[in-house]
PDB file of C-alpha atoms in Angstrom:
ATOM      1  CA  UNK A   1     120.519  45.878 118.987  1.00 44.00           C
ATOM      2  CA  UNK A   2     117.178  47.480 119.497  1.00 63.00           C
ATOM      3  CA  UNK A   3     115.337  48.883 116.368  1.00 75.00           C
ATOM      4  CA  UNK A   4     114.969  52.543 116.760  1.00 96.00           C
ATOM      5  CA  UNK A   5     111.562  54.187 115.893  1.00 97.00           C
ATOM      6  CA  UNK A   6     113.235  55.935 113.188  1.00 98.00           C
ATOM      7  CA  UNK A   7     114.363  53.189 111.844  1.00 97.00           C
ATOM      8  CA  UNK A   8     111.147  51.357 112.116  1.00 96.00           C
ATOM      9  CA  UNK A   9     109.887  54.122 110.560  1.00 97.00           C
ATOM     10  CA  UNK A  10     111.764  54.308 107.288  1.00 97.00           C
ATOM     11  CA  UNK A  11     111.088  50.464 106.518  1.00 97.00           C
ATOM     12  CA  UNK A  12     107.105  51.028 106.845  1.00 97.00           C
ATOM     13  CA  UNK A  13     107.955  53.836 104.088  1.00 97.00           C
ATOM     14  CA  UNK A  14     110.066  51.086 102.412  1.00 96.00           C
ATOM     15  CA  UNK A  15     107.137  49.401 101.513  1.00 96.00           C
ATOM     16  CA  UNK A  16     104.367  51.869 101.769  1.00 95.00           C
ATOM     17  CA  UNK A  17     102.644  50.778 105.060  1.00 97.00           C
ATOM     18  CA  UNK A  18     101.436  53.580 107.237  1.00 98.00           C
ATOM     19  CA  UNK A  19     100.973  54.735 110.450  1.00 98.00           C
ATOM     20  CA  UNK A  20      98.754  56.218 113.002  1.00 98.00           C
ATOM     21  CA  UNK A  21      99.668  58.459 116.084  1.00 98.00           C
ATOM     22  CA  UNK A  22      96.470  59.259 118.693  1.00 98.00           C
ATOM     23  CA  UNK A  23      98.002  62.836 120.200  1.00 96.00           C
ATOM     24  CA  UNK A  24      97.426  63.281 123.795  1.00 96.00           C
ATOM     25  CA  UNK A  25      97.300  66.942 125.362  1.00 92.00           C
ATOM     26  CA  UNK A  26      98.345  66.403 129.363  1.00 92.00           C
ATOM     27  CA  UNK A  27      96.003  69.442 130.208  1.00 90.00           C
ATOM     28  CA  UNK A  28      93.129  67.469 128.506  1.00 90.00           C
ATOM     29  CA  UNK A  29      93.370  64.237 130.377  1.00 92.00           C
ATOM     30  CA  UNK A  30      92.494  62.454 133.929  1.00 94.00           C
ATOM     31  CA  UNK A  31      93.903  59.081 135.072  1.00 95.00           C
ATOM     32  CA  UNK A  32      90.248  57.724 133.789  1.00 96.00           C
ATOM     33  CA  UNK A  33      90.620  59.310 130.510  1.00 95.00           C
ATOM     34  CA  UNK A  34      93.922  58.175 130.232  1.00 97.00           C
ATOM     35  CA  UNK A  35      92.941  54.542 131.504  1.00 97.00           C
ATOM     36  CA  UNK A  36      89.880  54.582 128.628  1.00 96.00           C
ATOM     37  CA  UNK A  37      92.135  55.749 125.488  1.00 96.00           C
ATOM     38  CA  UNK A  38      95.116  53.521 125.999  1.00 97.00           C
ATOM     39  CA  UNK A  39      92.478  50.957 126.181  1.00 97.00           C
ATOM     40  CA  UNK A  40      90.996  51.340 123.150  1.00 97.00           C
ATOM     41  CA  UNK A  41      94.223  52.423 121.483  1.00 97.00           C
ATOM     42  CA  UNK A  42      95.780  48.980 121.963  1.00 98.00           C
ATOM     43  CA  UNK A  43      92.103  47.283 120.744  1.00 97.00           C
ATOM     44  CA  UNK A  44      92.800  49.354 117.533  1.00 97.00           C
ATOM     45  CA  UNK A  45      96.047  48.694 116.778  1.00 97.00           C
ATOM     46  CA  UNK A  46      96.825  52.177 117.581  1.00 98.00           C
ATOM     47  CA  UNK A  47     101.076  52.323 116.150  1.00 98.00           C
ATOM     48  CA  UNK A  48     101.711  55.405 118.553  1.00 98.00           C
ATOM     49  CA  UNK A  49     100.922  57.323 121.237  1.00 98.00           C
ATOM     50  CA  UNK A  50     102.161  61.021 120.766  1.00 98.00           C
ATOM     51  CA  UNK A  51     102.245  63.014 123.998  1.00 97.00           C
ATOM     52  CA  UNK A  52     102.505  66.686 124.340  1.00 92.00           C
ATOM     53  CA  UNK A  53     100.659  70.306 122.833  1.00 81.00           C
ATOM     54  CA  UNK A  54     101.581  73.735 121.778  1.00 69.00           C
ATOM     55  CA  UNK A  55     100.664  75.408 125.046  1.00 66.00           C
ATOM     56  CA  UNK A  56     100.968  72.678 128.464  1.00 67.00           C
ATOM     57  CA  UNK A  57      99.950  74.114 131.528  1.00 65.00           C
ATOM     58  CA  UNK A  58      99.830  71.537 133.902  1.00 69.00           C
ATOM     59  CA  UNK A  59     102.940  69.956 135.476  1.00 77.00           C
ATOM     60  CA  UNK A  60     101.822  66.197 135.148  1.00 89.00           C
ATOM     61  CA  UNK A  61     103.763  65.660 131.899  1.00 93.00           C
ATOM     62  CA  UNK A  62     105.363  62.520 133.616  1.00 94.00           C
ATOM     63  CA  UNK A  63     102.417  61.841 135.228  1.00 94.00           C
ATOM     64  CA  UNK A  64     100.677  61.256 132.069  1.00 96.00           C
ATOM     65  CA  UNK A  65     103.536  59.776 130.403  1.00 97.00           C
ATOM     66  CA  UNK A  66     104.069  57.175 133.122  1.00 97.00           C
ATOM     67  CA  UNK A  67     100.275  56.228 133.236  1.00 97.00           C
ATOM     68  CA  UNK A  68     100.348  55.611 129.688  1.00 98.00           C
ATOM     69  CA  UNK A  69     103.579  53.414 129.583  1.00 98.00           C
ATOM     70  CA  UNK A  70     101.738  51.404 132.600  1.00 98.00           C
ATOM     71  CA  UNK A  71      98.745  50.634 130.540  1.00 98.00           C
ATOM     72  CA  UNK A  72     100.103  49.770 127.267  1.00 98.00           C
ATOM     73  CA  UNK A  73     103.550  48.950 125.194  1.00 97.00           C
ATOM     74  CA  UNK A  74     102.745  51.455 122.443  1.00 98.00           C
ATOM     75  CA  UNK A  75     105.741  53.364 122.005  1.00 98.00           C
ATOM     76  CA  UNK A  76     105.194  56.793 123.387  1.00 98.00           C
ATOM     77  CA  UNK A  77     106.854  60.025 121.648  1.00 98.00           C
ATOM     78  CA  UNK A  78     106.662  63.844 122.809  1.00 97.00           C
ATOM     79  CA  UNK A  79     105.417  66.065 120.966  1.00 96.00           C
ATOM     80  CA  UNK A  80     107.225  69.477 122.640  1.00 92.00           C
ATOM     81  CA  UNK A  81     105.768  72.959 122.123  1.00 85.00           C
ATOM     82  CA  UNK A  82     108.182  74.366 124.371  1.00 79.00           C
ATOM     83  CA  UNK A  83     111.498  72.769 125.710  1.00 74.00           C
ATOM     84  CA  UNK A  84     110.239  72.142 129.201  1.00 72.00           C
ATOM     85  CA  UNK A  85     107.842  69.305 127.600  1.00 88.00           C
ATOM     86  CA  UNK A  86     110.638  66.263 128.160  1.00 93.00           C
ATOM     87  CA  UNK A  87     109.851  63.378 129.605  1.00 95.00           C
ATOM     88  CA  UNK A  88     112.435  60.795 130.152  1.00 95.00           C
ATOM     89  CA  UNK A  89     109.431  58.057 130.761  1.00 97.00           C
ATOM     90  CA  UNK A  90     108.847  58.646 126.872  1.00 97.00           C
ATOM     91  CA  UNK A  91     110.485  56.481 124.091  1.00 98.00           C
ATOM     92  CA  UNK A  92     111.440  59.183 121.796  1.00 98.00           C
ATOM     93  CA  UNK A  93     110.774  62.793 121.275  1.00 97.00           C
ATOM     94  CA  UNK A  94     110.277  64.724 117.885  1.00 97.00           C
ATOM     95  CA  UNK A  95     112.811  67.884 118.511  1.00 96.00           C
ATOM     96  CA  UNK A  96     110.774  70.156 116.071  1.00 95.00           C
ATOM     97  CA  UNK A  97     112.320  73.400 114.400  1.00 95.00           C
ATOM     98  CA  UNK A  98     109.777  75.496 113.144  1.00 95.00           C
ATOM     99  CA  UNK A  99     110.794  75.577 109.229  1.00 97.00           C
ATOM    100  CA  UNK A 100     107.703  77.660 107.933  1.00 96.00           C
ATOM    101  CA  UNK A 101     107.978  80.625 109.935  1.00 92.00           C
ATOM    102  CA  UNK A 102     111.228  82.726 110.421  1.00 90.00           C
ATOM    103  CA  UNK A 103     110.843  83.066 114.250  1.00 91.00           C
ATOM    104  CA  UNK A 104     114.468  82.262 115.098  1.00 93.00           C
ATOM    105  CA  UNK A 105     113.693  80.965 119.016  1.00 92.00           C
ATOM    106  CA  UNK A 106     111.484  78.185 117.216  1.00 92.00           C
ATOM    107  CA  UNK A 107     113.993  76.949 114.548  1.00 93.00           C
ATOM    108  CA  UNK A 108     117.340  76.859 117.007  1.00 94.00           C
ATOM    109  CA  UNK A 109     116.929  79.231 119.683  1.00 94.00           C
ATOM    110  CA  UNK A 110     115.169  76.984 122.095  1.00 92.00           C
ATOM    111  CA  UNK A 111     116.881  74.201 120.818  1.00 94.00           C
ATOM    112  CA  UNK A 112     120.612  76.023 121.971  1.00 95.00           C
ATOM    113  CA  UNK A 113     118.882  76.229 125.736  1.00 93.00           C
ATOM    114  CA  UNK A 114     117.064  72.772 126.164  1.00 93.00           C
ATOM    115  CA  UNK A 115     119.706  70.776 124.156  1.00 95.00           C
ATOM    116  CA  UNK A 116     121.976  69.744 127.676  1.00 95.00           C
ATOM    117  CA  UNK A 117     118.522  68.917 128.759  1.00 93.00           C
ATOM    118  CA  UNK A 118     117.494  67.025 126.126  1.00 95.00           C
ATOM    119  CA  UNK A 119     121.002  64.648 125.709  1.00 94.00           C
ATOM    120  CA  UNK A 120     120.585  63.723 129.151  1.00 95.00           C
ATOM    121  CA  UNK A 121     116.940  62.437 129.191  1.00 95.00           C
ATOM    122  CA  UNK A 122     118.148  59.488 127.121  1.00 95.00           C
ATOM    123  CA  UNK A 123     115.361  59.684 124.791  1.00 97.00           C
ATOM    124  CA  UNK A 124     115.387  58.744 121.064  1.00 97.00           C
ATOM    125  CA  UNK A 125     115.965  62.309 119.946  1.00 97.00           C
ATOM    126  CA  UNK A 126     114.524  62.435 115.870  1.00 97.00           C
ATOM    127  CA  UNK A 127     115.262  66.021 114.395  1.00 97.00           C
ATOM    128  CA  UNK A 128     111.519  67.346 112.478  1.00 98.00           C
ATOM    129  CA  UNK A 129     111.095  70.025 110.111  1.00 98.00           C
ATOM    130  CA  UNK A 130     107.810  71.327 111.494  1.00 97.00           C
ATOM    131  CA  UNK A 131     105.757  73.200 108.730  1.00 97.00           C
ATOM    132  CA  UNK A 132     102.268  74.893 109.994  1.00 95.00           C
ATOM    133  CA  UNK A 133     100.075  75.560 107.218  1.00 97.00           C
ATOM    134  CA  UNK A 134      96.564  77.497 107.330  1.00 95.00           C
ATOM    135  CA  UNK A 135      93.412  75.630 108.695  1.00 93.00           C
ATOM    136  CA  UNK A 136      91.795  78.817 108.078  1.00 91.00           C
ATOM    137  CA  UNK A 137      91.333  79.595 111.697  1.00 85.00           C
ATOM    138  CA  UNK A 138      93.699  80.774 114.335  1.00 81.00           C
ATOM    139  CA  UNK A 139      95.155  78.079 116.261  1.00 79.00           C
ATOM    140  CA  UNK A 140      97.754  77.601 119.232  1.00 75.00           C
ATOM    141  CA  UNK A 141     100.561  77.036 117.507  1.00 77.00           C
ATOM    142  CA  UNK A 142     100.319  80.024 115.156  1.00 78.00           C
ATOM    143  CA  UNK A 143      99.562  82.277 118.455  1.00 78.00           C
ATOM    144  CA  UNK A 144     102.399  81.319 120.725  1.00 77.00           C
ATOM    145  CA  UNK A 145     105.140  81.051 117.393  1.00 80.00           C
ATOM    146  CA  UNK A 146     104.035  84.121 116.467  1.00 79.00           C
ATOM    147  CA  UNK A 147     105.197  82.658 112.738  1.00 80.00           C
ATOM    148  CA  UNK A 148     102.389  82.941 109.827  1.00 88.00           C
ATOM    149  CA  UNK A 149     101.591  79.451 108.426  1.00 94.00           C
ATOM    150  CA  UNK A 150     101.991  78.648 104.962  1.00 96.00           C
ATOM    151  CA  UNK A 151      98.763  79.400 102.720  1.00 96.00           C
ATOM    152  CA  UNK A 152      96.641  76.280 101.934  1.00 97.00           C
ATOM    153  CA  UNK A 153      97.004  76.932  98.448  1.00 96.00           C
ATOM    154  CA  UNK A 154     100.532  77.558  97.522  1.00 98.00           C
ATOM    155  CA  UNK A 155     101.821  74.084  97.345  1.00 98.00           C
ATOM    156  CA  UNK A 156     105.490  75.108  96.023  1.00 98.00           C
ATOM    157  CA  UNK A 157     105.789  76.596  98.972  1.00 98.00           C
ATOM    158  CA  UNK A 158     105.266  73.791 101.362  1.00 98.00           C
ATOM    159  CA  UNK A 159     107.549  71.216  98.940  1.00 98.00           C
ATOM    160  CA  UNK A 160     110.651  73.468  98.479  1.00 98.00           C
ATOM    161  CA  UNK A 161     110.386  74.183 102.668  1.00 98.00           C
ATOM    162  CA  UNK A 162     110.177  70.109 102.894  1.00 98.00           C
ATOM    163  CA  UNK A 163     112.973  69.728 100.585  1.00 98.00           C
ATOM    164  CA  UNK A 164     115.456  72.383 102.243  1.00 98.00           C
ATOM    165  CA  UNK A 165     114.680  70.416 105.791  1.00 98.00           C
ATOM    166  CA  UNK A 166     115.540  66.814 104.047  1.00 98.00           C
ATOM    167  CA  UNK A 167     118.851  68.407 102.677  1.00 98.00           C
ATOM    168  CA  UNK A 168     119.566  70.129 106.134  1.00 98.00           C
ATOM    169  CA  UNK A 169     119.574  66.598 107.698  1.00 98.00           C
ATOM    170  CA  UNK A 170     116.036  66.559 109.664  1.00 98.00           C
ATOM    171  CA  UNK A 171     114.603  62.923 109.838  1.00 98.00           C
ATOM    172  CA  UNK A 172     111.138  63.672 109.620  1.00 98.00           C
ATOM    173  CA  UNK A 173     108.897  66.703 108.341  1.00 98.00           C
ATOM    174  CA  UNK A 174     105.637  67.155 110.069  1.00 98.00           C
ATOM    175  CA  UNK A 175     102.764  69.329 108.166  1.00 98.00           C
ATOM    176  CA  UNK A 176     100.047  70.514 110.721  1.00 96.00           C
ATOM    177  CA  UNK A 177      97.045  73.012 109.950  1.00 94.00           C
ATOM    178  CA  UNK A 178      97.248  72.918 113.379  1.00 87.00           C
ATOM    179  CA  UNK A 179      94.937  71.704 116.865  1.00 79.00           C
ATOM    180  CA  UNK A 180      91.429  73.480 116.381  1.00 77.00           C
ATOM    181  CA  UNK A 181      91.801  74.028 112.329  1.00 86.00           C
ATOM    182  CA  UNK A 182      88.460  74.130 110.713  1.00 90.00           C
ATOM    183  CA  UNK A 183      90.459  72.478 107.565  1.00 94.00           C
ATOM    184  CA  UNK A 184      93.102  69.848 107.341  1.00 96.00           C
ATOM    185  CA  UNK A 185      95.826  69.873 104.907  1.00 98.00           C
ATOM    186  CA  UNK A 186      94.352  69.698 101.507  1.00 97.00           C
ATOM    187  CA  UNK A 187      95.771  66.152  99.516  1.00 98.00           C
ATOM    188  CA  UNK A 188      97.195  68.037  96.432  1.00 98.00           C
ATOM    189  CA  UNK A 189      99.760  69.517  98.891  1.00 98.00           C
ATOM    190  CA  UNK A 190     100.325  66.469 100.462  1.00 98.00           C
ATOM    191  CA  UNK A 191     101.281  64.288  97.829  1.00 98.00           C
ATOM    192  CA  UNK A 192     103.409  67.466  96.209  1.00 98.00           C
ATOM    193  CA  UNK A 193     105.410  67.719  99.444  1.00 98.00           C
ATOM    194  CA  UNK A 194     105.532  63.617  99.288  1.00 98.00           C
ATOM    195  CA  UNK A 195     106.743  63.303  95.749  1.00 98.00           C
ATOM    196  CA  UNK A 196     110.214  65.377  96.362  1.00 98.00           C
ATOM    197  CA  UNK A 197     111.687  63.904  99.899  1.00 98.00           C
ATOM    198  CA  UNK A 198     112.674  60.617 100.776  1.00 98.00           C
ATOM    199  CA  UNK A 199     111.990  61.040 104.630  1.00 98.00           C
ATOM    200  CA  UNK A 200     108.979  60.061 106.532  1.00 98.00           C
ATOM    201  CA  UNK A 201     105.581  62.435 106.182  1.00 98.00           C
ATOM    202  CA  UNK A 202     103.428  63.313 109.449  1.00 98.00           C
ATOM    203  CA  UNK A 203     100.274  64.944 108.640  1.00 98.00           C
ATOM    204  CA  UNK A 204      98.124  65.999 111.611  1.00 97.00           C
ATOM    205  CA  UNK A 205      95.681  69.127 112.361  1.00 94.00           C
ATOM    206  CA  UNK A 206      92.059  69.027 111.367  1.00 93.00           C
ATOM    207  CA  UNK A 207      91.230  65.410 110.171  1.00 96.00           C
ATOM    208  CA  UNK A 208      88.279  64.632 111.710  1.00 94.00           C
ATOM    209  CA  UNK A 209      86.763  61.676 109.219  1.00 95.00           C
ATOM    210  CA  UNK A 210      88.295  58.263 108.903  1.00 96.00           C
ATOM    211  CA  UNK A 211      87.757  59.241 105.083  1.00 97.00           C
ATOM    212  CA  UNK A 212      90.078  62.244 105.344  1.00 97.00           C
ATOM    213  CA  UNK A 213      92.585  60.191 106.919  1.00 97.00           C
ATOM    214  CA  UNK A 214      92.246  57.263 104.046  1.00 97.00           C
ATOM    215  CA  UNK A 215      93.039  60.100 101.764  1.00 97.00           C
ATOM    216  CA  UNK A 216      95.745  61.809 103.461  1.00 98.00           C
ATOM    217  CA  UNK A 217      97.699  58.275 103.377  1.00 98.00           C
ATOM    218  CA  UNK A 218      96.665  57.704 100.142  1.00 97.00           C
ATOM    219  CA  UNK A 219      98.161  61.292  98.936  1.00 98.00           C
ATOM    220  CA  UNK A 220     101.659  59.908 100.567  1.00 98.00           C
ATOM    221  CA  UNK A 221     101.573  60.734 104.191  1.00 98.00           C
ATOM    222  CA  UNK A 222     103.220  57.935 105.863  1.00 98.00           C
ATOM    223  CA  UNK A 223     101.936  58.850 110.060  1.00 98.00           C
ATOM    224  CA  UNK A 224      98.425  60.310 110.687  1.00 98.00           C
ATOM    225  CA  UNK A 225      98.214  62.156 113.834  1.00 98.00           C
ATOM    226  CA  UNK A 226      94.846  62.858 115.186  1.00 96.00           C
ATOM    227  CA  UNK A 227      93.914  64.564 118.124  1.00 93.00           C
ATOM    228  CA  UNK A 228      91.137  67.378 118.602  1.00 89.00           C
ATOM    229  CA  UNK A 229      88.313  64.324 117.076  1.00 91.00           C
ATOM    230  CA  UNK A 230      89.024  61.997 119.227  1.00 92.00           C
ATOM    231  CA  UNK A 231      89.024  63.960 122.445  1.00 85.00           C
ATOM    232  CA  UNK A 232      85.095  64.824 120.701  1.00 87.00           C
ATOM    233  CA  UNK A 233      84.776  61.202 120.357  1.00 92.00           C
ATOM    234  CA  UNK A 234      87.044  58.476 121.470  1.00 90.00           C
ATOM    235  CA  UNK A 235      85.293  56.007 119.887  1.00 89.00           C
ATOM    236  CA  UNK A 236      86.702  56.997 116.742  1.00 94.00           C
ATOM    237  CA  UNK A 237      89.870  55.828 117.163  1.00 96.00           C
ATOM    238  CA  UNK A 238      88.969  52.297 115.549  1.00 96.00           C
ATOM    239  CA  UNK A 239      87.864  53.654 112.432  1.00 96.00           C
ATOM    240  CA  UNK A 240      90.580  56.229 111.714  1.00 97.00           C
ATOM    241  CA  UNK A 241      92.545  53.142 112.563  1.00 97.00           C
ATOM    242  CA  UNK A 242      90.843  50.770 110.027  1.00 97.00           C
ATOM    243  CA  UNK A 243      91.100  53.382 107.510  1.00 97.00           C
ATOM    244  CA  UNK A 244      94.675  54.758 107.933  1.00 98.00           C
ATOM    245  CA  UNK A 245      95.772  50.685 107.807  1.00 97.00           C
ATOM    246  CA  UNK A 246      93.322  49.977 105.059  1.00 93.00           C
ATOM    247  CA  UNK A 247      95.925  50.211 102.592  1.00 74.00           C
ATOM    248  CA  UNK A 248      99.074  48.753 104.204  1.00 76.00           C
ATOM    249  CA  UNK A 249     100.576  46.408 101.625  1.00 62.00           C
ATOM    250  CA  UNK A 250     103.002  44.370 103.763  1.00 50.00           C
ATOM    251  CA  UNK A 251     103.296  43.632 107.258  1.00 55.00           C
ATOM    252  CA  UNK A 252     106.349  45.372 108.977  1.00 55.00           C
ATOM    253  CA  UNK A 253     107.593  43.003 112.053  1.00 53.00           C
ATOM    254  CA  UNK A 254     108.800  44.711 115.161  1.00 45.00           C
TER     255      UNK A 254
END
């Protein structure tokens, strides 16, 4: 039987090894850009390829999707902002419930509508407790969910949210200061969040140094997602690479 992402990704956690995710926005991309990153995403070991945004305008999800699958066998997962964003081309897709705001369309009210949908694309559905928390500038996702992130500083906050998520059942929790945050999550709230749930950590939204990546992982985040610095410069994608895998233990086989 075929080895699930999930699953793949709770043995890296097993033993520590960690992850990196390059996120793709379809209304940033071309066929050449596309061509160029997958490219350079399989040079540098790239683990996956995250497709989607908070606000997709263009109707060339597949497009993008199927390009990508073409080019490389890095397992591709959407990232939604809105139900419409499936993609049966995709491996898997992170069905995301907004957990730190209390806009009820964004944790089960567009989940009740796309759900049919969703069971018939076939994908690896993995259930994420999405928490947004302040990269002290107005971003996308904070617009359109119309749901105030959680302060940078109250780290209790953040942990008990991740905690009530894990006990609800979701697979995965996701903490994002968002696309466009002039801050990334701070470590101390990382490794709080990290210390008290036994699922996988996704940290993504304003990491723009290798360094700050290295850190994040070395707080406890298990998948770095980065996005907004390499669509400034894609040829960062091998050191945020060398860095997030810097301190992988073990090797993980596929």
């Amino acid at each position: 039987m075929k080895q699930t992402i999930y699953q793949f990704l709770l043995e890296k956690k097993k033993v520590q090894q960690k992850s990196f995710a390059v996120l793709i926005d379809p209304d940033k991309v071309n066929a050449q850009k596309i061509d160029a990153l997958t490219q350079l995403a399989v040079t540098a070991s790239v683990d996956y390829l995250l497709v989607g945004g908070s606000l997709v305008i263009s109707n060339h999800l597949d497009d993008v999707v199927q390009r990508v699958k073409k080019n490389c066998n890095i397992p591709v997962i959407l990232f939604p902002g809105t139900p419409s964003q499936v993609s049966r081309y995709a491996d898997a897709l992170l069905y995301l419930s907004l957990i730190s705001g209390r806009n009820p369309e964004l944790l089960i009210g567009q989940h009740v509508i796309s759900a049919p949908f969703v069971r018939k694309s076939g994908l690896e559905i993995i259930s994420t407790g999405y928490i947004v928390v302040d990269g002290g500038a107005p971003t996308t996702v904070s617009y359109i969910s119309n749901a105030t992130p959680i302060p940078a500083d109250k780290n209790e906050i953040a942990m008990c949210t991740a905690m009530a998520a894990e006990m609800l059942g979701m697979k995965l929790i996701y903490m994002d200061a968002g696309s466009g945050a002039k801050r990334p999550v701070n470590e101390e709230m990382i490794a709080v969040v990290s210390r008290q749930i036994e699922i996988p950590l996704i940290v993504g939204g304003g990491i723009k140094t290798p360094e700050k990546a290295y850190l994040n992982c070395k707080a406890g985040a298990d998948l770095i997602v980065i996005g907004d610095a390499i669509e400034k410069e894609i040829s960062l994608i091998k050191e945020m690479s060398e860095a997030i895998h810097s301190g992988n233990p073990l090797p993980v086989d596929r």
